[in-house]
Short mmCIF file of N, CA, C and O in Angstrom, two decimals:
data_model
loop_
_atom_site.label_atom_id
_atom_site.label_comp_id
_atom_site.label_asym_id
_atom_site.label_seq_id
_atom_site.Cartn_x
_atom_site.Cartn_y
_atom_site.Cartn_z
N MET A 274 0.86 -1.17 0.00
CA MET A 274 0.00 0.00 0.00
C MET A 274 0.90 1.24 0.00
O MET A 274 1.81 1.34 0.79
N THR A 275 0.62 2.15 -0.89
CA THR A 275 1.39 3.37 -0.98
C THR A 275 0.89 4.40 0.03
O THR A 275 -0.16 4.21 0.66
N LYS A 276 1.62 5.49 0.15
CA LYS A 276 1.23 6.56 1.06
C LYS A 276 -0.14 7.13 0.69
O LYS A 276 -0.98 7.37 1.55
N ASN A 277 -0.37 7.32 -0.61
CA ASN A 277 -1.66 7.85 -1.06
C ASN A 277 -2.79 6.87 -0.81
O ASN A 277 -3.91 7.28 -0.51
N ASP A 278 -2.51 5.56 -0.95
CA ASP A 278 -3.53 4.55 -0.66
C ASP A 278 -3.94 4.63 0.81
O ASP A 278 -5.12 4.54 1.14
N GLY A 279 -2.95 4.79 1.67
CA GLY A 279 -3.23 4.90 3.10
C GLY A 279 -4.09 6.11 3.42
O GLY A 279 -5.00 6.03 4.25
N ARG A 280 -3.82 7.21 2.75
CA ARG A 280 -4.63 8.41 2.95
C ARG A 280 -6.06 8.20 2.50
O ARG A 280 -7.01 8.63 3.16
N GLU A 281 -6.23 7.52 1.38
CA GLU A 281 -7.57 7.27 0.85
C GLU A 281 -8.34 6.34 1.79
O GLU A 281 -9.53 6.54 2.04
N VAL A 282 -7.68 5.34 2.34
CA VAL A 282 -8.34 4.43 3.29
C VAL A 282 -8.78 5.21 4.52
O VAL A 282 -9.91 5.07 4.98
N GLN A 283 -7.90 6.06 5.05
CA GLN A 283 -8.25 6.85 6.23
C GLN A 283 -9.41 7.80 5.94
O GLN A 283 -10.30 8.00 6.78
N ARG A 284 -9.42 8.37 4.74
CA ARG A 284 -10.52 9.27 4.35
C ARG A 284 -11.84 8.51 4.32
O ARG A 284 -12.87 8.98 4.83
N LYS A 285 -11.84 7.33 3.73
CA LYS A 285 -13.07 6.54 3.65
C LYS A 285 -13.54 6.11 5.03
O LYS A 285 -14.75 6.10 5.31
N LEU A 286 -12.61 5.77 5.91
CA LEU A 286 -12.99 5.40 7.28
C LEU A 286 -13.59 6.60 8.01
O LEU A 286 -14.55 6.47 8.77
N ARG A 287 -13.03 7.78 7.78
CA ARG A 287 -13.55 9.00 8.40
C ARG A 287 -14.97 9.29 7.91
O ARG A 287 -15.86 9.62 8.69
N VAL A 288 -15.20 9.11 6.61
CA VAL A 288 -16.54 9.31 6.05
C VAL A 288 -17.51 8.30 6.63
O VAL A 288 -18.64 8.64 7.00
N ARG A 289 -17.07 7.06 6.73
CA ARG A 289 -17.93 6.01 7.28
C ARG A 289 -18.32 6.31 8.73
O ARG A 289 -19.48 6.19 9.10
N ARG A 290 -17.36 6.72 9.55
CA ARG A 290 -17.65 7.06 10.95
C ARG A 290 -18.62 8.23 11.05
O ARG A 290 -19.55 8.22 11.86
N TYR A 291 -18.42 9.23 10.20
CA TYR A 291 -19.30 10.40 10.21
C TYR A 291 -20.73 9.99 9.82
O TYR A 291 -21.69 10.43 10.45
N ALA A 292 -20.85 9.15 8.81
CA ALA A 292 -22.18 8.69 8.38
C ALA A 292 -22.86 7.88 9.49
O ALA A 292 -24.07 8.01 9.71
N GLU A 293 -22.10 7.07 10.20
CA GLU A 293 -22.68 6.30 11.30
C GLU A 293 -23.14 7.21 12.43
O GLU A 293 -24.19 7.00 13.02
N ARG A 294 -22.33 8.23 12.70
CA ARG A 294 -22.65 9.15 13.79
C ARG A 294 -23.88 9.99 13.47
O ARG A 294 -24.74 10.18 14.32
N THR A 295 -23.97 10.49 12.24
CA THR A 295 -25.09 11.37 11.88
C THR A 295 -26.31 10.61 11.39
O THR A 295 -27.42 11.15 11.40
N ARG A 296 -26.10 9.38 10.90
CA ARG A 296 -27.17 8.56 10.32
C ARG A 296 -27.83 9.24 9.12
O ARG A 296 -29.02 9.07 8.87
N GLN A 297 -27.04 10.03 8.39
CA GLN A 297 -27.53 10.72 7.20
C GLN A 297 -26.50 10.55 6.08
O GLN A 297 -25.64 11.41 5.88
N VAL A 298 -26.62 9.46 5.34
CA VAL A 298 -25.65 9.15 4.30
C VAL A 298 -25.63 10.20 3.20
O VAL A 298 -24.56 10.62 2.76
N ALA A 299 -26.79 10.65 2.77
CA ALA A 299 -26.84 11.63 1.67
C ALA A 299 -26.11 12.91 2.05
O ALA A 299 -25.31 13.44 1.27
N LYS A 300 -26.36 13.43 3.24
CA LYS A 300 -25.69 14.66 3.68
C LYS A 300 -24.20 14.42 3.89
O LYS A 300 -23.38 15.29 3.59
N THR A 301 -23.84 13.26 4.41
CA THR A 301 -22.43 12.92 4.60
C THR A 301 -21.70 12.88 3.27
O THR A 301 -20.62 13.46 3.13
N CYS A 302 -22.28 12.22 2.29
CA CYS A 302 -21.66 12.12 0.97
C CYS A 302 -21.54 13.49 0.32
O CYS A 302 -20.52 13.80 -0.31
N SER A 303 -22.54 14.32 0.50
CA SER A 303 -22.48 15.67 -0.04
C SER A 303 -21.37 16.47 0.62
O SER A 303 -20.60 17.15 -0.05
N TYR A 304 -21.26 16.37 1.93
CA TYR A 304 -20.26 17.12 2.69
C TYR A 304 -18.84 16.70 2.29
O TYR A 304 -17.96 17.53 2.13
N PHE A 305 -18.62 15.39 2.12
CA PHE A 305 -17.28 14.88 1.81
C PHE A 305 -17.05 14.71 0.30
O PHE A 305 -16.03 14.18 -0.10
N CYS A 306 -18.00 15.13 -0.52
CA CYS A 306 -17.90 15.03 -1.99
C CYS A 306 -17.71 13.59 -2.46
O CYS A 306 -16.83 13.28 -3.26
N PHE A 307 -18.53 12.71 -1.94
CA PHE A 307 -18.56 11.31 -2.35
C PHE A 307 -19.90 11.04 -3.01
O PHE A 307 -20.92 11.59 -2.59
N GLY A 308 -19.91 10.15 -3.98
CA GLY A 308 -21.18 9.69 -4.53
C GLY A 308 -21.77 8.66 -3.59
O GLY A 308 -21.05 7.83 -3.03
N TRP A 309 -23.08 8.71 -3.39
CA TRP A 309 -23.66 7.78 -2.42
C TRP A 309 -23.60 6.33 -2.90
O TRP A 309 -23.46 5.42 -2.09
N ALA A 310 -23.67 6.10 -4.20
CA ALA A 310 -23.58 4.72 -4.71
C ALA A 310 -22.20 4.15 -4.42
O ALA A 310 -22.06 2.99 -4.01
N GLY A 311 -21.17 4.96 -4.64
CA GLY A 311 -19.81 4.53 -4.32
C GLY A 311 -19.63 4.29 -2.84
O GLY A 311 -18.97 3.34 -2.42
N PHE A 312 -20.23 5.16 -2.02
CA PHE A 312 -20.16 5.00 -0.57
C PHE A 312 -20.70 3.64 -0.15
O PHE A 312 -20.06 2.92 0.61
N TYR A 313 -21.88 3.29 -0.64
CA TYR A 313 -22.47 2.01 -0.27
C TYR A 313 -21.63 0.84 -0.79
O TYR A 313 -21.50 -0.19 -0.12
N SER A 314 -21.03 1.00 -1.95
CA SER A 314 -20.20 -0.05 -2.53
C SER A 314 -18.99 -0.34 -1.66
O SER A 314 -18.72 -1.49 -1.30
N TRP A 315 -18.21 0.70 -1.32
CA TRP A 315 -17.02 0.42 -0.54
C TRP A 315 -17.34 0.17 0.92
O TRP A 315 -16.59 -0.50 1.62
N ARG A 316 -18.48 0.64 1.42
CA ARG A 316 -18.87 0.31 2.79
C ARG A 316 -19.16 -1.19 2.90
O ARG A 316 -18.74 -1.85 3.85
N ARG A 317 -19.85 -1.72 1.90
CA ARG A 317 -20.15 -3.15 1.88
C ARG A 317 -18.86 -3.97 1.76
O ARG A 317 -18.68 -4.96 2.46
N ALA A 318 -17.94 -3.52 0.90
CA ALA A 318 -16.66 -4.21 0.74
C ALA A 318 -15.87 -4.19 2.05
O ALA A 318 -15.26 -5.20 2.43
N TYR A 319 -15.89 -3.07 2.75
CA TYR A 319 -15.19 -2.95 4.03
C TYR A 319 -15.78 -3.90 5.06
O TYR A 319 -15.05 -4.55 5.81
N GLU A 320 -17.10 -3.98 5.11
CA GLU A 320 -17.75 -4.86 6.08
C GLU A 320 -17.43 -6.31 5.81
O GLU A 320 -17.34 -7.11 6.74
N GLN A 321 -17.22 -6.68 4.56
CA GLN A 321 -16.91 -8.07 4.21
C GLN A 321 -15.44 -8.41 4.40
O GLN A 321 -15.12 -9.47 4.92
N ASP A 322 -14.54 -7.51 3.98
CA ASP A 322 -13.12 -7.86 3.93
C ASP A 322 -12.18 -6.92 4.67
O ASP A 322 -10.97 -7.11 4.63
N GLY A 323 -12.68 -5.88 5.28
CA GLY A 323 -11.83 -4.99 6.05
C GLY A 323 -11.16 -3.90 5.22
O GLY A 323 -11.52 -3.64 4.08
N GLU A 324 -10.14 -3.27 5.83
CA GLU A 324 -9.49 -2.11 5.23
C GLU A 324 -8.82 -2.39 3.88
O GLU A 324 -8.71 -1.49 3.06
N ALA A 325 -8.38 -3.60 3.65
CA ALA A 325 -7.69 -3.92 2.40
C ALA A 325 -8.57 -3.63 1.19
O ALA A 325 -8.07 -3.28 0.12
N ARG A 326 -9.87 -3.74 1.33
CA ARG A 326 -10.79 -3.50 0.21
C ARG A 326 -11.07 -2.02 -0.03
O ARG A 326 -11.71 -1.66 -1.01
N LEU A 327 -10.58 -1.14 0.86
CA LEU A 327 -10.80 0.29 0.69
C LEU A 327 -9.75 0.94 -0.21
O LEU A 327 -9.89 2.09 -0.59
N VAL A 328 -8.71 0.20 -0.55
CA VAL A 328 -7.67 0.73 -1.42
C VAL A 328 -8.23 0.81 -2.83
O VAL A 328 -8.86 -0.14 -3.32
N ASN A 329 -8.04 1.95 -3.48
CA ASN A 329 -8.52 2.11 -4.85
C ASN A 329 -7.81 1.14 -5.79
O ASN A 329 -6.59 0.95 -5.67
N ALA A 330 -8.55 0.57 -6.71
CA ALA A 330 -7.97 -0.34 -7.70
C ALA A 330 -7.08 0.46 -8.66
O ALA A 330 -7.38 1.60 -8.99
N LYS A 331 -6.01 -0.16 -9.08
CA LYS A 331 -5.12 0.49 -10.04
C LYS A 331 -5.80 0.54 -11.39
O LYS A 331 -6.52 -0.36 -11.78
N THR A 332 -5.56 1.60 -12.12
CA THR A 332 -6.15 1.72 -13.45
C THR A 332 -5.41 0.84 -14.44
O THR A 332 -4.22 0.57 -14.28
N ILE A 333 -6.10 0.40 -15.43
CA ILE A 333 -5.52 -0.43 -16.47
C ILE A 333 -4.97 0.49 -17.56
O ILE A 333 -5.71 1.33 -18.08
N PRO A 334 -3.69 0.37 -17.88
CA PRO A 334 -3.14 1.26 -18.91
C PRO A 334 -3.76 0.99 -20.27
O PRO A 334 -4.09 -0.15 -20.60
N LYS A 335 -3.91 2.03 -21.05
CA LYS A 335 -4.43 1.89 -22.39
C LYS A 335 -3.35 1.27 -23.27
O LYS A 335 -2.18 1.58 -23.14
N THR A 336 -3.77 0.41 -24.17
CA THR A 336 -2.79 -0.20 -25.07
C THR A 336 -2.40 0.79 -26.17
O THR A 336 -3.17 1.68 -26.50
N ALA A 337 -1.24 0.62 -26.67
CA ALA A 337 -0.78 1.52 -27.73
C ALA A 337 -1.59 1.28 -28.99
O ALA A 337 -1.89 0.15 -29.37
N GLN A 338 -1.98 2.36 -29.61
CA GLN A 338 -2.74 2.27 -30.86
C GLN A 338 -1.78 2.04 -32.01
O GLN A 338 -0.71 2.66 -32.07
N PRO A 339 -2.11 1.16 -32.95
CA PRO A 339 -1.21 0.94 -34.10
C PRO A 339 -1.12 2.18 -34.97
O PRO A 339 -2.08 2.92 -35.12
N ASP A 340 0.04 2.40 -35.50
CA ASP A 340 0.27 3.55 -36.37
C ASP A 340 -0.30 3.24 -37.75
O ASP A 340 0.09 2.28 -38.40
N THR A 341 -1.26 4.04 -38.19
CA THR A 341 -1.94 3.78 -39.46
C THR A 341 -1.41 4.64 -40.60
O THR A 341 -2.01 4.68 -41.66
N THR A 342 -0.31 5.32 -40.38
CA THR A 342 0.22 6.19 -41.45
C THR A 342 1.21 5.47 -42.32
O THR A 342 1.83 4.55 -42.05
#
């Protein structure tokens, strides 16, 4: 896990705690600039597998396009 991954995990945990405390997911997501669908997705993943699932997936690099000239 990289330094940025750790920050993202801590941010998601902070959002989760805030949502639990306020019991208002929509307002929490708005305040922290999260989409509510994404919130529910990673909250469910966290409940199943813990912090390891809160790390953002690496992007897949685009393949090189063939030169058509």
